[in-house]
Short mmCIF file of C-alpha atoms in Angstrom, two decimals:
data_model
loop_
_atom_site.label_atom_id
_atom_site.label_comp_id
_atom_site.label_asym_id
_atom_site.label_seq_id
_atom_site.Cartn_x
_atom_site.Cartn_y
_atom_site.Cartn_z
CA MET A 2 45.36 37.84 -5.26
CA PHE A 3 46.64 35.04 -2.82
CA ALA A 4 44.81 32.91 -1.31
CA VAL A 5 45.77 30.95 1.48
CA ILE A 6 43.99 27.68 2.68
CA PHE A 7 44.04 26.29 5.85
CA THR A 8 42.89 22.39 6.42
CA ARG A 9 42.83 21.86 9.25
CA ARG A 10 42.22 18.17 11.18
CA MET A 11 41.68 19.25 15.67
CA SER A 12 43.09 17.61 18.13
CA ASP A 13 41.48 16.56 21.67
CA ASP A 14 42.32 19.24 23.44
CA LEU A 15 40.56 22.43 22.58
CA GLU A 16 40.95 23.96 25.70
CA GLY A 17 41.04 27.77 24.98
CA TYR A 18 40.80 27.31 21.29
CA ASP A 19 37.67 29.22 20.48
CA ALA A 20 38.98 32.23 22.12
CA MET A 21 42.29 32.03 20.28
CA ALA A 22 40.50 31.69 16.84
CA VAL A 23 38.52 34.92 17.54
CA ARG A 24 41.44 36.69 18.38
CA MET A 25 43.72 35.63 15.06
CA LEU A 26 40.77 36.40 12.88
CA GLU A 27 40.63 39.98 14.81
CA LEU A 28 44.33 40.32 14.52
CA ALA A 29 44.29 39.20 10.34
CA GLU A 30 41.21 41.83 9.41
CA GLN A 31 43.62 44.33 10.88
CA GLN A 32 46.70 43.34 8.29
CA ASP A 33 47.64 45.13 5.48
CA GLY A 34 47.14 43.30 2.13
CA PHE A 35 44.11 41.45 4.40
CA ILE A 36 40.86 41.29 2.24
CA ALA A 37 38.45 38.41 2.98
CA PHE A 38 38.52 34.85 5.58
CA ASN A 39 35.84 32.00 5.38
CA SER A 40 36.13 29.13 7.71
CA MET A 41 33.81 25.95 8.13
CA GLY A 42 34.06 22.34 8.80
CA ASP A 43 33.67 20.39 11.94
CA LYS A 44 36.63 19.21 14.12
CA ASN A 45 37.53 15.75 11.97
CA LEU A 46 38.34 18.36 8.51
CA GLY A 47 37.90 21.78 8.56
CA VAL A 48 38.97 24.65 6.04
CA ALA A 49 39.62 28.16 6.39
CA ILE A 50 40.29 30.50 3.36
CA SER A 51 42.07 33.84 3.35
CA TYR A 52 42.02 36.44 0.74
CA TRP A 53 45.38 38.40 0.99
CA LYS A 54 47.34 41.21 -1.48
CA ASP A 55 50.20 40.12 -2.45
CA LEU A 56 52.96 37.71 -0.58
CA ASN A 57 54.45 40.29 1.62
CA SER A 58 51.03 40.80 3.24
CA ILE A 59 50.90 37.40 4.18
CA LYS A 60 54.37 37.33 5.36
CA ALA A 61 53.63 40.07 7.39
CA TRP A 62 51.12 37.92 9.27
CA LYS A 63 53.04 35.08 9.72
CA GLN A 64 55.50 37.04 11.91
CA ASN A 65 52.96 38.44 13.65
CA ILE A 66 54.09 38.73 17.84
CA GLU A 67 50.57 36.78 18.60
CA HIS A 68 50.17 34.76 15.55
CA LEU A 69 53.78 33.34 16.23
CA GLU A 70 52.42 32.29 19.09
CA ALA A 71 49.49 30.77 18.05
CA GLN A 72 51.14 28.72 15.97
CA ARG A 73 53.18 27.22 18.25
CA LEU A 74 50.16 26.15 19.98
CA GLY A 75 48.58 25.01 16.93
CA ARG A 76 51.52 22.73 16.62
CA SER A 77 52.25 21.70 20.34
CA LYS A 78 48.62 21.48 21.35
CA PHE A 79 45.22 22.19 18.79
CA TYR A 80 46.22 20.72 15.79
CA ARG A 81 46.37 17.21 15.18
CA ASP A 82 47.05 17.21 11.86
CA PHE A 83 47.15 20.77 8.89
CA SER A 84 48.14 21.34 5.32
CA LEU A 85 48.88 25.02 4.50
CA GLN A 86 48.68 25.85 0.67
CA ILE A 87 50.45 29.41 -0.56
CA CYS A 88 48.42 30.04 -3.32
CA ARG A 89 48.32 32.81 -6.20
CA VAL A 90 44.86 33.11 -7.78
CA GLU A 91 44.88 33.30 -12.06
CA LYS A 92 40.95 33.74 -12.00
CA SER A 93 38.33 34.95 -9.66
CA TYR A 94 34.45 34.93 -10.77
CA CYS A 95 31.50 34.52 -9.27
CA PHE A 96 27.12 34.19 -9.53
CA GLY A 97 24.46 35.44 -7.56
CA ASP A 98 24.59 37.89 -5.36
CA PRO A 99 28.03 40.12 -5.34
CA ASP A 100 26.99 41.45 -1.17
CA TYR A 101 28.50 37.35 -0.80
CA HIS A 102 31.41 37.48 -2.65
CA PRO A 103 33.95 39.72 0.09
CA ILE A 104 37.19 39.14 -2.02
CA LEU A 105 35.75 40.56 -5.27
CA SER A 106 34.40 43.52 -4.09
CA MET B 7 49.83 21.91 -8.94
CA PHE B 8 46.22 24.34 -8.80
CA ALA B 9 44.21 24.44 -6.36
CA VAL B 10 39.98 25.10 -7.47
CA ILE B 11 38.52 27.06 -4.21
CA PHE B 12 34.56 26.57 -4.76
CA THR B 13 32.90 28.81 -1.98
CA ARG B 14 28.49 28.81 -2.35
CA ARG B 15 25.24 28.78 -0.58
CA MET B 16 23.05 26.78 -1.12
CA SER B 17 19.46 27.59 -2.81
CA ASP B 18 16.20 25.79 -1.25
CA ASP B 19 15.76 23.47 -3.81
CA LEU B 20 17.88 20.48 -3.24
CA GLU B 21 15.90 17.51 -4.77
CA GLY B 22 18.91 15.60 -6.48
CA TYR B 23 21.53 17.59 -5.23
CA ASP B 24 23.28 14.91 -3.07
CA ALA B 25 23.32 12.36 -6.24
CA MET B 26 25.10 15.18 -8.06
CA ALA B 27 27.12 15.56 -6.17
CA VAL B 28 28.28 12.00 -5.32
CA ARG B 29 28.15 11.47 -9.18
CA MET B 30 30.31 14.84 -10.01
CA LEU B 31 33.15 13.60 -6.99
CA GLU B 32 33.46 10.18 -9.08
CA LEU B 33 33.38 11.80 -12.41
CA ALA B 34 36.35 14.37 -10.92
CA GLU B 35 38.69 11.29 -9.54
CA GLN B 36 38.76 9.49 -12.90
CA GLN B 37 39.73 12.83 -14.98
CA ASP B 38 43.48 13.27 -16.27
CA GLY B 39 45.48 15.34 -13.56
CA PHE B 40 42.97 14.78 -10.57
CA ILE B 41 45.40 15.25 -7.10
CA ALA B 42 42.61 15.52 -4.42
CA PHE B 43 38.99 16.67 -3.36
CA ASN B 44 37.74 18.40 0.21
CA SER B 45 34.17 19.21 0.71
CA MET B 46 32.76 20.53 3.98
CA GLY B 47 30.31 23.26 5.04
CA ASP B 48 26.60 23.67 5.55
CA LYS B 49 24.22 25.01 3.76
CA ASN B 50 24.71 28.67 3.91
CA LEU B 51 28.49 28.94 3.64
CA GLY B 52 30.32 26.04 2.19
CA VAL B 53 33.37 25.08 -0.23
CA ALA B 54 34.69 22.53 -2.23
CA ILE B 55 38.60 22.29 -2.50
CA SER B 56 39.86 20.52 -5.84
CA TYR B 57 43.49 20.15 -6.73
CA TRP B 58 44.63 19.07 -10.12
CA LYS B 59 48.28 18.95 -11.42
CA ASP B 60 47.79 21.21 -14.51
CA LEU B 61 45.38 24.27 -15.89
CA ASN B 62 44.98 21.58 -19.13
CA SER B 63 43.22 19.01 -16.30
CA ILE B 64 41.16 22.04 -14.82
CA LYS B 65 40.33 22.98 -18.15
CA ALA B 66 39.02 18.87 -19.73
CA TRP B 67 37.40 19.19 -16.50
CA LYS B 68 35.25 22.31 -17.12
CA GLN B 69 34.08 20.68 -20.48
CA ASN B 70 33.25 17.20 -18.94
CA ILE B 71 29.82 16.83 -20.86
CA GLU B 72 28.17 15.45 -17.33
CA HIS B 73 29.85 18.03 -15.59
CA LEU B 74 28.56 20.97 -17.85
CA GLU B 75 24.57 19.78 -17.37
CA ALA B 76 26.02 19.92 -13.54
CA GLN B 77 26.87 23.36 -13.56
CA ARG B 78 24.03 24.40 -15.94
CA LEU B 79 21.88 23.06 -12.83
CA GLY B 80 24.24 24.50 -9.99
CA ARG B 81 23.01 27.86 -11.83
CA SER B 82 19.41 27.60 -12.41
CA LYS B 83 18.51 25.93 -9.59
CA PHE B 84 20.87 24.00 -6.76
CA TYR B 85 23.28 27.50 -6.48
CA ARG B 86 22.24 30.94 -4.57
CA ASP B 87 25.73 32.32 -5.02
CA PHE B 88 29.07 30.65 -5.91
CA SER B 89 32.60 32.13 -5.84
CA LEU B 90 35.34 30.33 -7.57
CA GLN B 91 39.07 30.91 -7.80
CA ILE B 92 41.64 28.96 -10.10
CA CYS B 93 45.08 29.01 -8.47
CA ARG B 94 48.48 28.24 -9.14
CA VAL B 95 49.85 26.68 -5.27
CA GLU B 96 53.03 28.60 -5.09
CA LYS B 97 54.09 27.27 -1.67
CA SER B 98 52.18 23.90 0.40
CA TYR B 99 52.96 22.10 3.68
CA CYS B 100 52.01 19.91 6.04
CA PHE B 101 52.04 18.79 10.05
CA GLY B 102 50.91 15.90 11.70
CA ASP B 103 50.44 12.67 10.18
CA PRO B 104 51.04 12.47 5.91
CA ASP B 105 48.62 9.76 5.23
CA TYR B 106 46.11 12.92 6.38
CA HIS B 107 47.60 15.07 3.28
CA PRO B 108 46.74 13.18 -0.01
CA ILE B 109 47.44 15.92 -1.84
CA LEU B 110 50.80 16.13 -0.41
CA SER B 111 51.68 12.44 -1.16
#
C-alpha cells in the first residue's frame, strides 16, 4: 500500500475551489487502486492523505485529464504553497472501531 | 526519510490531553532523527504527521519512557479510534515558499 501526503496552504483566491475538490475526490474514488482518502485542516495548513494499492495507480491518477487541469489550477490559483510525499506504507495498525479505518479493511 | 501518519478520533474525556500533546511534541523534537511535525483536524477526525530520518529514530521515539506513558493514556483515555502508518518516503517535492516546507530543507 502507498500513501500520498499532500500538505498545503491556500491562496486568497478560492473561487471554484470547493467544487473542484468535490469533483477530484469523486474521480479519485473511481480510479483503479484507490483505497481511501482523508482531508482536514484550515486555510493556513491543511492535509489530504490518499491511500493507493500501488505506484501505478498513483501515476495513472496523476495523469487523469481532469486531474491535470486541477493540478494546473492548484499551482496558478488555489495554493500558495504545497508539499507532496509519495510513501510506501511499511507498517499499518489500528485501535478501536475497525469501521473507522477504511484503509485497513 | 520516513513519515508516521497518525489518524485519530478523540474520546469525550480530554482532560489533560492538551498538556500531554504539547509535552510530546517538545520531547519528539529532541529525538535524534526527528525532522518535522504537522497536526490538524478536529475532535472527530485529526491527523498528526511526523517525519523522521530513519526507522531506528522512530523505534527509539516509540520506546521513550514518557511517550510510552502517553501511548498508554491514549489507548485508555483520549482516543476512541486511531490508525498509524509507518511509511518510507519515496518521492517528495514542493511548490511555493521553501520556508513553508521544513521537511525539505
